[in-house]
Each structure stands twice: as structure tokens, then as C-alpha cells.
Short mmCIF file of C-alpha atoms in Angstrom, two decimals:
data_model
loop_
_atom_site.label_atom_id
_atom_site.label_comp_id
_atom_site.label_asym_id
_atom_site.label_seq_id
_atom_site.Cartn_x
_atom_site.Cartn_y
_atom_site.Cartn_z
CA MET A 1463 -13.81 -14.85 -38.23
CA LEU A 1464 -10.54 -15.14 -36.26
CA LEU A 1465 -10.50 -11.38 -35.67
CA THR A 1466 -14.09 -11.43 -34.42
CA LEU A 1467 -13.41 -14.30 -32.03
CA LEU A 1468 -10.22 -12.60 -30.87
CA LYS A 1469 -12.11 -9.37 -30.07
CA LYS A 1470 -14.75 -11.35 -28.21
CA GLU A 1471 -12.14 -13.22 -26.16
CA VAL A 1472 -10.19 -10.08 -25.24
CA LYS A 1473 -13.39 -8.23 -24.33
CA GLU A 1474 -14.58 -11.03 -22.07
CA LEU A 1475 -11.22 -11.31 -20.34
CA LEU A 1476 -11.06 -7.58 -19.72
CA MET A 1477 -14.59 -7.61 -18.36
CA GLU A 1478 -13.48 -10.11 -15.72
CA LYS A 1479 -12.72 -7.96 -12.67
CA SER A 1480 -10.02 -10.20 -11.22
CA ILE A 1481 -8.03 -10.17 -14.46
CA LEU A 1482 -8.49 -6.44 -15.02
CA ILE A 1483 -7.44 -5.59 -11.49
CA GLY A 1484 -4.76 -8.23 -10.95
CA MET A 1485 -3.03 -8.03 -14.33
CA VAL A 1486 -3.53 -4.39 -15.34
CA ILE A 1487 -4.44 -2.08 -12.48
CA ILE A 1488 -2.48 -3.60 -9.56
CA PRO A 1489 0.93 -3.50 -11.36
CA LEU A 1490 0.29 0.18 -12.17
CA ILE A 1491 -0.17 0.79 -8.45
CA ILE A 1492 2.28 -1.64 -6.84
CA PHE A 1493 5.44 -0.79 -8.78
CA PRO A 1494 5.13 3.01 -8.46
CA VAL A 1495 4.50 2.55 -4.72
CA MET A 1496 7.51 0.23 -4.41
CA GLY A 1497 9.58 2.73 -6.38
CA GLY A 1498 8.42 5.55 -4.13
CA LEU A 1499 9.24 3.62 -0.95
CA THR A 1500 12.63 2.64 -2.32
CA SER A 1501 13.25 6.27 -3.27
CA VAL A 1502 12.40 7.36 0.29
CA GLY A 1503 14.79 4.78 1.75
CA VAL A 1504 17.55 5.71 -0.69
CA SER A 1505 17.09 9.43 0.00
CA PHE A 1506 17.48 8.90 3.75
CA ALA A 1507 20.56 6.77 3.09
CA ALA A 1508 21.96 9.42 0.74
CA GLN A 1509 21.35 12.20 3.28
CA ARG A 1510 23.24 10.23 5.90
CA SER A 1511 26.11 9.41 3.57
CA GLY A 1512 26.27 13.05 2.43
CA GLN A 1513 26.97 14.29 5.95
CA GLU A 1514 30.51 14.95 7.13
CA VAL A 1515 32.13 11.68 8.10
CA VAL A 1516 33.82 11.51 11.48
CA VAL A 1517 36.91 9.30 11.41
CA GLY A 1518 39.24 8.46 14.24
CA VAL A 1519 42.96 8.49 13.47
CA ALA A 1520 45.05 6.09 15.51
CA ASP A 1521 48.57 7.34 14.81
CA LEU A 1522 51.24 4.90 15.96
CA ASP A 1523 53.88 6.57 13.76
CA HIS A 1524 53.86 10.00 15.49
CA THR A 1525 55.45 12.12 12.72
CA ASN A 1526 54.55 15.54 11.37
CA LEU A 1527 53.25 13.87 8.23
CA THR A 1528 50.67 11.81 10.10
CA MET A 1529 49.94 14.24 12.94
CA MET A 1530 49.65 17.51 11.01
CA LEU A 1531 49.53 17.15 7.23
CA LEU A 1532 47.27 14.10 7.00
CA PRO A 1533 44.44 15.46 9.24
CA GLN A 1534 44.43 18.71 7.24
CA LEU A 1535 44.07 16.84 3.94
CA MET A 1536 41.29 14.73 5.45
CA LYS A 1537 39.47 17.92 6.45
CA ASP A 1538 39.78 19.22 2.88
CA GLU A 1539 38.03 16.03 1.69
CA GLY A 1540 35.12 16.50 4.09
CA ILE A 1541 36.41 14.05 6.71
CA GLN A 1542 36.53 15.20 10.32
CA ALA A 1543 39.58 13.59 11.90
CA ILE A 1544 39.63 12.82 15.62
CA MET A 1545 43.03 11.86 16.96
CA LEU A 1546 42.88 8.79 19.20
CA ASN A 1547 45.34 8.46 22.04
CA CYS A 1548 46.46 4.82 22.01
CA HIS A 1549 49.62 2.70 21.91
CA ASN A 1550 48.54 -0.54 20.23
CA ARG A 1551 45.70 -1.94 18.18
CA GLU A 1552 43.61 -3.12 21.12
CA ASP A 1553 43.97 0.25 22.84
CA CYS A 1554 42.92 2.00 19.62
CA ILE A 1555 39.76 -0.10 19.30
CA GLN A 1556 38.86 0.71 22.91
CA ALA A 1557 39.65 4.41 22.38
CA ALA A 1558 37.41 4.48 19.30
CA GLU A 1559 34.54 2.92 21.27
CA ASN A 1560 35.00 5.43 24.09
CA SER A 1561 34.99 8.30 21.57
CA ASP A 1562 31.85 6.93 19.86
CA VAL A 1563 33.75 6.73 16.57
CA LYS A 1564 32.37 4.20 14.08
CA PHE A 1565 35.35 4.34 11.70
CA PHE A 1566 39.00 4.76 12.47
CA LEU A 1567 42.24 4.67 10.54
CA LEU A 1568 45.18 2.81 12.09
CA ILE A 1569 48.56 4.10 10.90
CA PRO A 1570 51.40 1.73 11.88
CA LYS A 1571 54.87 2.69 12.98
CA GLY A 1572 57.26 3.35 10.05
CA PHE A 1573 54.49 4.48 7.69
CA SER A 1574 55.97 7.94 7.03
CA LYS A 1575 59.43 6.53 6.32
CA ASN A 1576 58.10 4.20 3.65
CA PHE A 1577 55.70 6.78 2.22
CA THR A 1578 58.40 9.46 1.74
CA ARG A 1579 60.54 6.85 -0.07
CA GLY A 1580 57.72 6.14 -2.53
CA VAL A 1581 56.80 2.78 -1.01
CA PRO A 1582 53.03 2.23 -0.62
CA GLY A 1583 52.15 2.38 3.06
CA VAL A 1584 50.00 -0.19 4.82
CA VAL A 1585 47.06 1.21 6.80
CA GLU A 1586 44.14 -0.51 8.46
CA THR A 1587 40.58 0.78 8.32
CA VAL A 1588 38.35 -0.50 11.11
CA TYR A 1589 34.58 -0.20 10.79
CA THR A 1590 32.32 -0.56 13.83
CA PHE A 1591 28.67 -1.10 12.95
CA GLU A 1592 25.62 -1.18 15.22
CA HIS A 1593 23.18 -1.74 12.36
CA PHE A 1594 23.92 -3.14 8.94
CA THR A 1595 21.83 -1.19 6.44
CA VAL A 1596 22.42 0.16 2.96
CA SER A 1597 23.26 3.58 4.40
CA ASP A 1598 25.98 2.06 6.63
CA LEU A 1599 27.53 0.27 3.68
CA THR A 1600 27.26 3.42 1.56
CA VAL A 1601 29.05 5.51 4.19
CA GLY A 1602 31.75 2.85 4.58
CA GLY A 1603 32.33 2.56 0.85
CA LYS A 1604 32.41 6.33 0.43
CA LEU A 1605 34.93 6.63 3.25
CA SER A 1606 37.22 4.04 1.68
CA THR A 1607 37.22 5.96 -1.61
CA LYS A 1608 37.85 9.28 0.11
CA LEU A 1609 40.80 7.90 2.05
CA VAL A 1610 42.47 6.79 -1.18
CA ASP A 1611 42.00 10.33 -2.55
CA VAL A 1612 43.49 11.78 0.65
CA PHE A 1613 46.63 9.66 0.38
CA ARG A 1614 46.97 10.48 -3.33
CA ARG A 1615 46.99 14.16 -2.45
CA LEU A 1616 49.50 13.41 0.30
CA ALA A 1617 51.74 11.63 -2.21
CA GLU A 1618 51.46 14.60 -4.56
CA LYS A 1619 52.43 17.03 -1.81
CA ILE A 1620 55.40 14.94 -0.66
CA HIS A 1621 56.82 13.97 -4.05
CA GLY A 1622 55.51 16.75 -6.31
CA GLU A 1623 55.71 16.23 -10.06
CA SER A 1624 58.33 13.49 -9.66
CA VAL A 1625 55.83 11.14 -8.05
CA ASN A 1626 55.84 7.65 -9.50
CA LEU A 1627 52.58 7.00 -11.37
CA ASP A 1628 52.20 3.49 -9.94
CA PHE A 1629 52.74 4.85 -6.45
CA PHE A 1630 50.30 7.71 -7.09
CA GLU A 1631 47.65 5.29 -8.37
CA LYS A 1632 47.94 3.09 -5.27
CA PRO A 1633 49.71 5.02 -2.49
CA ILE A 1634 48.39 2.76 0.27
CA THR A 1635 47.39 -0.83 0.86
CA GLN A 1636 44.19 -0.94 2.87
CA ARG A 1637 43.55 -3.77 5.27
CA SER A 1638 39.97 -3.74 6.45
CA ALA A 1639 38.45 -5.06 9.64
CA ILE A 1640 34.79 -4.97 10.63
CA ILE A 1641 33.51 -5.10 14.19
CA TYR A 1642 29.85 -5.99 14.59
CA LEU A 1643 28.19 -6.85 17.91
CA GLY A 1644 31.61 -7.23 19.53
CA LYS A 1645 32.82 -9.72 16.90
CA GLU A 1646 35.61 -8.95 14.44
CA ILE A 1647 36.33 -10.19 10.96
CA ARG A 1648 39.20 -9.10 8.73
CA ALA A 1649 37.95 -8.79 5.19
CA PRO A 1650 37.25 -6.06 2.61
CA LEU A 1651 34.07 -4.10 3.34
CA GLU A 1652 32.56 -4.89 -0.06
CA VAL A 1653 32.86 -8.64 0.60
CA ILE A 1654 31.08 -8.50 3.96
CA GLY A 1655 28.70 -5.89 2.63
CA SER A 1656 27.53 -8.09 -0.22
CA ALA A 1657 26.82 -10.95 2.18
CA PHE A 1658 25.00 -8.70 4.62
CA MET A 1659 22.90 -7.29 1.80
CA ILE A 1660 21.72 -10.83 1.09
CA LEU A 1661 20.70 -11.20 4.74
CA ILE A 1662 19.21 -7.70 4.95
CA ILE A 1663 16.89 -8.52 2.07
CA GLY A 1664 16.52 -12.29 2.55
CA LEU A 1665 15.37 -12.67 6.16
CA PRO A 1666 12.75 -9.86 6.09
CA MET A 1667 11.51 -11.16 2.73
CA VAL A 1668 10.82 -14.57 4.31
CA ALA A 1669 8.84 -12.83 7.06
CA VAL A 1670 6.87 -10.82 4.49
CA ILE A 1671 6.00 -13.91 2.44
CA ILE A 1672 4.92 -15.88 5.51
CA SER A 1673 2.73 -12.99 6.71
CA SER A 1674 1.09 -12.63 3.29
CA TYR A 1675 0.36 -16.37 3.11
CA ALA A 1676 -1.17 -16.40 6.58
CA ALA A 1677 -3.63 -13.63 5.74
CA SER A 1678 -4.50 -15.12 2.35
CA ILE A 1679 -5.17 -18.63 3.71
CA ALA A 1680 -7.29 -17.32 6.59
CA ALA A 1681 -9.36 -15.09 4.31
CA THR A 1682 -9.93 -17.96 1.88
CA SER A 1683 -11.12 -20.21 4.74
CA ILE A 1684 -14.09 -17.96 5.54
CA ALA A 1685 -14.77 -16.72 2.01
CA LEU A 1686 -14.88 -20.27 0.66
CA GLU A 1687 -17.70 -21.06 3.08
CA LYS A 1688 -19.58 -18.00 1.89
CA GLU A 1689 -19.06 -18.72 -1.79
CA SER A 1690 -20.13 -22.38 -1.54
CA LYS A 1691 -23.19 -21.41 0.56
CA THR A 1692 -22.11 -23.76 3.36
CA LEU A 1693 -21.60 -21.05 5.97
CA GLU A 1694 -25.29 -20.91 6.87
CA LEU A 1695 -25.30 -24.70 7.25
CA LEU A 1696 -22.15 -24.58 9.39
CA LEU A 1697 -23.80 -22.08 11.72
CA THR A 1698 -26.73 -24.42 12.36
CA ILE A 1699 -24.62 -27.14 14.00
CA PRO A 1700 -24.78 -27.33 17.82
CA ALA A 1701 -21.58 -25.38 18.42
CA LYS A 1702 -20.89 -21.88 19.60
CA ARG A 1703 -19.80 -19.43 16.95
CA LEU A 1704 -16.69 -18.66 18.95
CA THR A 1705 -15.82 -22.37 18.76
CA ILE A 1706 -16.27 -22.28 14.97
CA LEU A 1707 -14.09 -19.17 14.75
CA LEU A 1708 -11.38 -20.75 16.90
CA SER A 1709 -11.44 -23.92 14.79
CA LYS A 1710 -10.87 -21.87 11.65
CA LEU A 1711 -8.17 -19.81 13.37
CA ILE A 1712 -6.30 -22.86 14.67
CA GLY A 1713 -6.77 -24.85 11.45
CA THR A 1714 -5.46 -22.00 9.34
CA PHE A 1715 -2.59 -21.45 11.78
CA LEU A 1716 -1.52 -25.10 11.48
CA ILE A 1717 -1.41 -24.84 7.69
CA VAL A 1718 0.56 -21.60 7.93
CA LEU A 1719 2.90 -23.22 10.45
CA LEU A 1720 3.66 -25.96 7.94
CA SER A 1721 4.39 -23.30 5.34
CA THR A 1722 6.63 -21.51 7.83
CA PHE A 1723 8.74 -24.61 8.45
CA SER A 1724 9.08 -25.01 4.70
CA PHE A 1725 10.31 -21.44 4.29
CA ILE A 1726 12.71 -21.71 7.24
CA ILE A 1727 14.25 -24.90 5.82
CA GLY A 1728 14.51 -23.30 2.39
CA PHE A 1729 16.09 -20.16 3.84
CA GLY A 1730 18.52 -22.32 5.84
CA ILE A 1731 19.66 -24.05 2.64
CA TYR A 1732 19.92 -20.64 1.02
CA GLY A 1733 22.13 -19.44 3.90
CA LEU A 1734 24.40 -22.47 3.60
CA MET A 1735 24.80 -21.85 -0.11
CA VAL A 1736 25.71 -18.21 0.59
CA ALA A 1737 28.22 -19.31 3.25
CA GLY A 1738 29.90 -21.62 0.75
CA ALA A 1739 29.95 -19.08 -2.05
CA THR A 1740 33.24 -17.63 -3.27
CA VAL A 1741 33.76 -13.96 -3.95
CA SER A 1742 36.52 -12.00 -5.59
CA VAL A 1743 38.46 -9.69 -3.29
CA GLN A 1744 40.55 -6.68 -4.25
CA THR A 1745 43.64 -8.74 -4.82
CA GLY A 1746 41.80 -10.72 -7.49
CA SER A 1747 41.93 -13.98 -5.53
CA GLN A 1748 38.90 -16.07 -4.73
CA ILE A 1749 37.86 -16.59 -1.13
CA SER A 1750 34.78 -18.14 0.44
CA PHE A 1751 32.75 -16.88 3.37
CA THR A 1752 33.66 -20.11 5.17
CA GLN A 1753 37.37 -19.22 4.90
CA LEU A 1754 36.56 -15.81 6.34
CA ASN A 1755 34.93 -17.51 9.36
CA PHE A 1756 31.81 -15.66 8.31
CA GLY A 1757 29.46 -17.99 10.19
CA SER A 1758 31.18 -17.24 13.51
CA PHE A 1759 31.14 -13.53 12.74
CA LEU A 1760 27.39 -13.64 12.08
CA GLN A 1761 26.60 -15.72 15.15
CA PRO A 1762 23.62 -13.93 16.73
CA SER A 1763 22.98 -13.31 20.41
CA PRO A 1764 21.64 -16.20 22.54
CA ILE A 1765 18.16 -14.66 22.61
CA PHE A 1766 17.86 -14.48 18.82
CA VAL A 1767 16.30 -17.90 18.17
CA PRO A 1768 13.64 -17.58 20.94
CA VAL A 1769 12.85 -14.02 19.81
CA LEU A 1770 12.67 -15.04 16.14
CA ILE A 1771 10.35 -17.99 16.83
CA SER A 1772 8.15 -15.99 19.22
CA THR A 1773 7.91 -13.00 16.88
CA ILE A 1774 7.00 -15.08 13.84
CA PHE A 1775 4.53 -17.08 15.95
CA ILE A 1776 2.74 -13.93 17.22
CA THR A 1777 2.85 -12.30 13.78
CA MET A 1778 1.32 -15.36 12.14
CA ILE A 1779 -1.55 -15.25 14.65
CA MET A 1780 -2.03 -11.54 13.94
CA THR A 1781 -2.04 -11.94 10.17
CA THR A 1782 -4.35 -14.96 10.49
CA CYS A 1783 -6.76 -12.74 12.44
CA ILE A 1784 -6.45 -10.10 9.73
CA GLY A 1785 -7.24 -12.75 7.14
CA LEU A 1786 -10.28 -13.98 9.10
CA LEU A 1787 -11.50 -10.40 9.38
CA ILE A 1788 -11.08 -9.91 5.63
CA GLY A 1789 -12.83 -13.24 4.97
CA ILE A 1790 -15.82 -12.05 7.02
CA LEU A 1791 -15.95 -8.80 5.05
CA GLY A 1792 -15.47 -10.43 1.63
CA SER A 1793 -18.38 -11.73 -0.43
CA ASP A 1794 -16.46 -14.59 -2.08
CA VAL A 1795 -12.96 -16.01 -2.44
CA ARG A 1796 -11.97 -13.63 -5.23
CA SER A 1797 -13.01 -10.48 -3.42
CA ALA A 1798 -11.42 -11.71 -0.18
CA GLN A 1799 -8.07 -12.34 -1.88
CA GLN A 1800 -8.21 -8.91 -3.49
CA LEU A 1801 -8.93 -7.36 -0.10
CA VAL A 1802 -5.97 -9.25 1.42
CA GLY A 1803 -3.62 -7.58 -1.05
CA ALA A 1804 -5.24 -4.18 -0.55
CA VAL A 1805 -4.84 -4.41 3.24
CA THR A 1806 -1.54 -6.24 3.76
CA PHE A 1807 0.50 -4.63 0.97
CA PRO A 1808 0.35 -1.06 2.40
CA LEU A 1809 1.26 -2.46 5.84
CA LEU A 1810 4.12 -4.76 4.80
CA MET A 1811 5.95 -2.80 2.13
CA PRO A 1812 6.85 0.54 3.84
CA PRO A 1813 8.81 -0.97 6.77
CA PHE A 1814 10.45 -3.53 4.48
CA PHE A 1815 11.77 -1.05 1.92
CA ILE A 1816 12.60 1.83 4.29
CA LEU A 1817 14.30 -0.20 7.05
CA MET A 1818 16.32 -2.06 4.44
CA PHE A 1819 18.09 1.20 3.55
CA THR A 1820 18.38 2.92 6.91
CA SER A 1821 17.80 2.37 10.63
CA ILE A 1822 14.62 3.66 12.20
CA ASP A 1823 16.59 5.91 14.59
CA SER A 1824 17.97 7.95 11.69
CA LEU A 1825 14.51 8.75 10.26
CA PRO A 1826 12.64 12.03 10.81
CA LEU A 1827 10.25 11.93 13.76
CA SER A 1828 7.10 12.04 11.61
CA VAL A 1829 8.21 9.12 9.44
CA LYS A 1830 9.40 7.22 12.51
CA LEU A 1831 6.02 7.60 14.25
CA LEU A 1832 4.13 6.48 11.14
CA LEU A 1833 6.30 3.38 10.88
CA LEU A 1834 5.94 2.59 14.58
CA ALA A 1835 2.16 2.66 14.17
CA ASP A 1836 2.51 -0.17 11.62
CA PRO A 1837 2.50 -3.59 13.35
CA PHE A 1838 4.77 -5.10 10.70
CA THR A 1839 7.48 -2.54 11.52
CA HIS A 1840 7.72 -4.21 14.92
CA LEU A 1841 8.18 -7.58 13.21
CA PHE A 1842 11.44 -6.33 11.68
CA LEU A 1843 12.49 -4.41 14.81
CA ALA A 1844 11.95 -7.46 17.04
CA ILE A 1845 14.06 -9.66 14.74
CA GLN A 1846 16.82 -7.03 14.56
CA GLY A 1847 16.76 -6.54 18.33
CA GLY A 1848 16.94 -10.29 18.91
CA PHE A 1849 19.95 -10.60 16.60
CA MET A 1850 21.80 -7.81 18.42
CA GLY A 1851 20.77 -8.97 21.89
CA ASP A 1852 18.57 -5.93 22.57
CA ILE A 1853 15.97 -7.69 24.70
CA ALA A 1854 14.10 -4.46 25.59
CA THR A 1855 13.44 -3.57 21.94
CA SER A 1856 12.42 -7.14 21.12
CA LEU A 1857 10.00 -7.40 24.04
CA PHE A 1858 8.44 -4.01 23.28
CA SER A 1859 7.95 -4.85 19.61
CA MET A 1860 6.49 -8.27 20.42
CA ALA A 1861 4.12 -6.60 22.93
CA VAL A 1862 2.92 -4.21 20.21
CA ILE A 1863 2.31 -7.09 17.79
CA LEU A 1864 0.47 -8.99 20.54
CA GLY A 1865 -1.69 -5.94 21.22
CA TYR A 1866 -2.67 -5.72 17.55
CA THR A 1867 -3.35 -9.47 17.59
CA VAL A 1868 -5.75 -9.18 20.54
CA PHE A 1869 -7.51 -6.24 18.86
CA MET A 1870 -7.93 -8.14 15.59
CA LEU A 1871 -9.15 -11.24 17.40
CA VAL A 1872 -11.74 -9.28 19.40
CA LEU A 1873 -12.93 -7.46 16.26
CA SER A 1874 -13.18 -10.73 14.31
CA SER A 1875 -15.13 -12.34 17.17
CA TRP A 1876 -17.55 -9.41 17.28
CA LEU A 1877 -18.17 -9.54 13.54
CA PHE A 1878 -18.55 -13.33 13.69
CA MET A 1879 -21.48 -13.03 16.08
CA GLY A 1880 -25.06 -12.29 15.01
CA GLU A 1881 -26.15 -11.67 11.43
CA ARG A 1882 -23.17 -9.51 10.50
CA LEU A 1883 -21.25 -12.61 9.43
CA ILE A 1884 -23.78 -13.40 6.69
CA THR A 1885 -24.97 -9.94 5.68
CA MET A 1886 -21.71 -7.96 5.70
CA ARG A 1887 -20.12 -7.61 2.27
CA VAL A 1888 -17.21 -5.60 0.89
CA MET A 1889 -16.89 -5.93 -2.87
CA LEU A 1890 -16.04 -3.98 -5.98
CA ARG A 1891 -18.69 -1.80 -7.52
CA LYS A 1892 -20.60 -3.67 -10.17
CA ARG A 1893 -20.73 -2.25 -13.66
CA PRO A 1894 -24.14 -1.03 -14.87
CA GLY A 1895 -26.06 -3.72 -16.67
CA VAL A 1896 -24.02 -6.59 -15.14
CA SER A 1897 -25.85 -8.71 -12.59
CA GLU A 1898 -24.38 -11.20 -10.17
CA GLU A 1899 -25.82 -14.65 -10.40
#
């Protein structure tokens, strides 16, 4: 008897379309797509990191060892060395910027003397980033490893077989500095990189969640009226259909706005917890992001907050319009929510996963054009541009989002007029022999 009832229960659950699609079919589609998008982003990052790295060499020691032998060993390791003409650290940073060099190695005076005596030399690696993506961090980490290999080979050439093993294992002490948006912080790259990875994933994820909620709530607003058979009654009241549409748009937007404030507060608490977190640096000591003055380093441009608020505001209106459009097309709440996932997922996921790993400027033209045709790509680009103070990019991306918003609003208004609102249906194909009550 138990087996019979169990078969009946399983059969009935599998016959339910929402369970079959949501629990079985969708995961088989979503995760391979996510894996494919991640693979695309990683491949672009790997291609960039596999290219020859150009490194500036700021030689303040001026010896044959640093001027002749070291550049040759760097070339053997696939590093193109560009000698920077400078006399102090500030001059070297300016020379690197003028030479369009993102990474440079600062060799202090007296380095060769210590190195030939078997004393680990102190060098400084300075990283200048325009965008913080996985590919940037990959290139920086790869460079740090290669430099250690270069100095090991240099130690082997200078000291031969008599080289001290401890000295060979750690021939240099690297001091790292990172310059981002004109601000500098002195800390190991992996420490800053781990924090930036949290921001790279965290802030866009909040935007993705808010956008998904906006579309889902708006679609449910219309579909619920259809499912409860109150839509026809609502249309009989002495009010224009455009007024009804605007009431649903504004009402849904207010609910989404409340959700947005909740997410922003939650993300703010999350950011404070990250800022207070302690990490282990190369020396084995514990240090917090607060001690590193990380908050000052990450201080965005003055236009960031207005751009962030405006972009999220416009995007919420756009996704609310998408949700209203889906609600008009759906036959009931279930089908509308399924359509929301089918429409928003392909639009949200590609820019999120690809731009997380690499900047849009480093992508092939065909991929770049496809992403630029996606309105949610401009959500991420506007936020990035606002953070960096690139007002032109932010305004252009917001204009594109606004254009899509107007288009969606006009299309929703057109479908809301006449009999299309009641007669139009988009639903899954019914199985033979199964009727809809």
C-alpha cells in the first residue's frame, strides 16, 4: 500500500508543470549556462594573462647587474622590461604613467651590493589598475610569481652552486603598492585582491537581485488579476486603462523601492563587516582592512552616489515595465513567474559573469557588441563608470537604459489597450488529455 501511494504521489508531483520545470528542467539549463558564461569570462582572462607582460623597471641602483643582466633574465621569463628614467619614487610613478605602464619594479640604491653579498634585496612592485577584474588580479599575481623566479635565476648566476639555499628560496623581499583611481595603498596584492573580489561580485549581485525582484513583482501584479478573474471587473471602473497601468507601475515600483533600501542597508552592513575583517599577509601577521586605510583607498568619485542611485532607479523602472509586459502575456501567476525567469535570466547573467572576469574593452568586437545590446550590461557599466568618475560612460549607459525603459513602457501601454490585455496568453503547451479548469 505504501509503495502504491508513493508512486501516486511522485507521479502527481511530476505531472505538475511548475515542479517539473522549476526543480528538474531549469537546473539542467541554468547551471550549464552559468558554467559556459563563467568559462567564457575565464578564457578571456586567461588569454590576457597569457600575453607577454610589460613591466617598467625603475632602476635607482644603476649597476650592470640591474641595467643589463636583470632585464635579460626578465625577457627570458616572458616579461618585457621597459627602463624608466627617474630619480626618486614620485618621478618613477609619473614616468610609469607617461609610458602607459601598469606595473613597474622599483629597485632601490644599494640593491646590487646586498644581493652580491647574499643578502635578500628589497624591491617594490607598484601596480596601477584602471579596472579591477579577475584578469587584472590574475596578471598581477602571475607577475609577482615570475619576478621571484627571475631573481632566483639572478642569484644562481651571481653565486653559482655556492648559493645559500635560504637566500635562493627568498632572494628578494617584495613590498607591494597599488594605485587605483589616483589613490595609493601599500599592501600585498592578494590582500587587496581578495577584498576587491568581494566587491566585484557583491555589488553587481545586489543589482541583479533587485532587478529580478522588480520584474517578478510587476509580473505577479498583473497575472494575479488575471488568475483571480478580477481584471475584467477592474477594467469596468470609470478610469482610463493608462491610469490603471500607471497605478500598477507606481505601486509595484514603491514595493521594489522598499526592497531596494533593504538590500542597500544589508549590503552596507556587509561592507562594514568586510572592512573590519582581518586577513593574513605574507609575513604571517594579521592585519585588518581598517588598518590598511582600505576605506579611504576605495573612496569612489564624487559622482558615484548620484550615478548609482539614478542607475538603479532607471533600471528598476525598466525591469518593472518588463514585468508588467510579462504579466500581460502570462495566463496566470505561475506562468508569469516562469516567463520572468525565462526572459530576465538570459539578459542578466551574461554581463554579470563576463564583466566580472574581464573589462568590456578587452573583449572581441562581436562579443562586445552583443553585450552592449543587452540593457543590463549598461547597468554594470554605469556603476563602474560612476565609481571611476567617468561621467561620459555613465551618462551614455543610463541613456541606453532609459531608452529601453521608454520602449518597454510604450509596448506595455499598447498591449494594455483594447482586448489584447484579456485575450493574449503565453503558456506552456498542455499535455494531451489534460484540460485546464
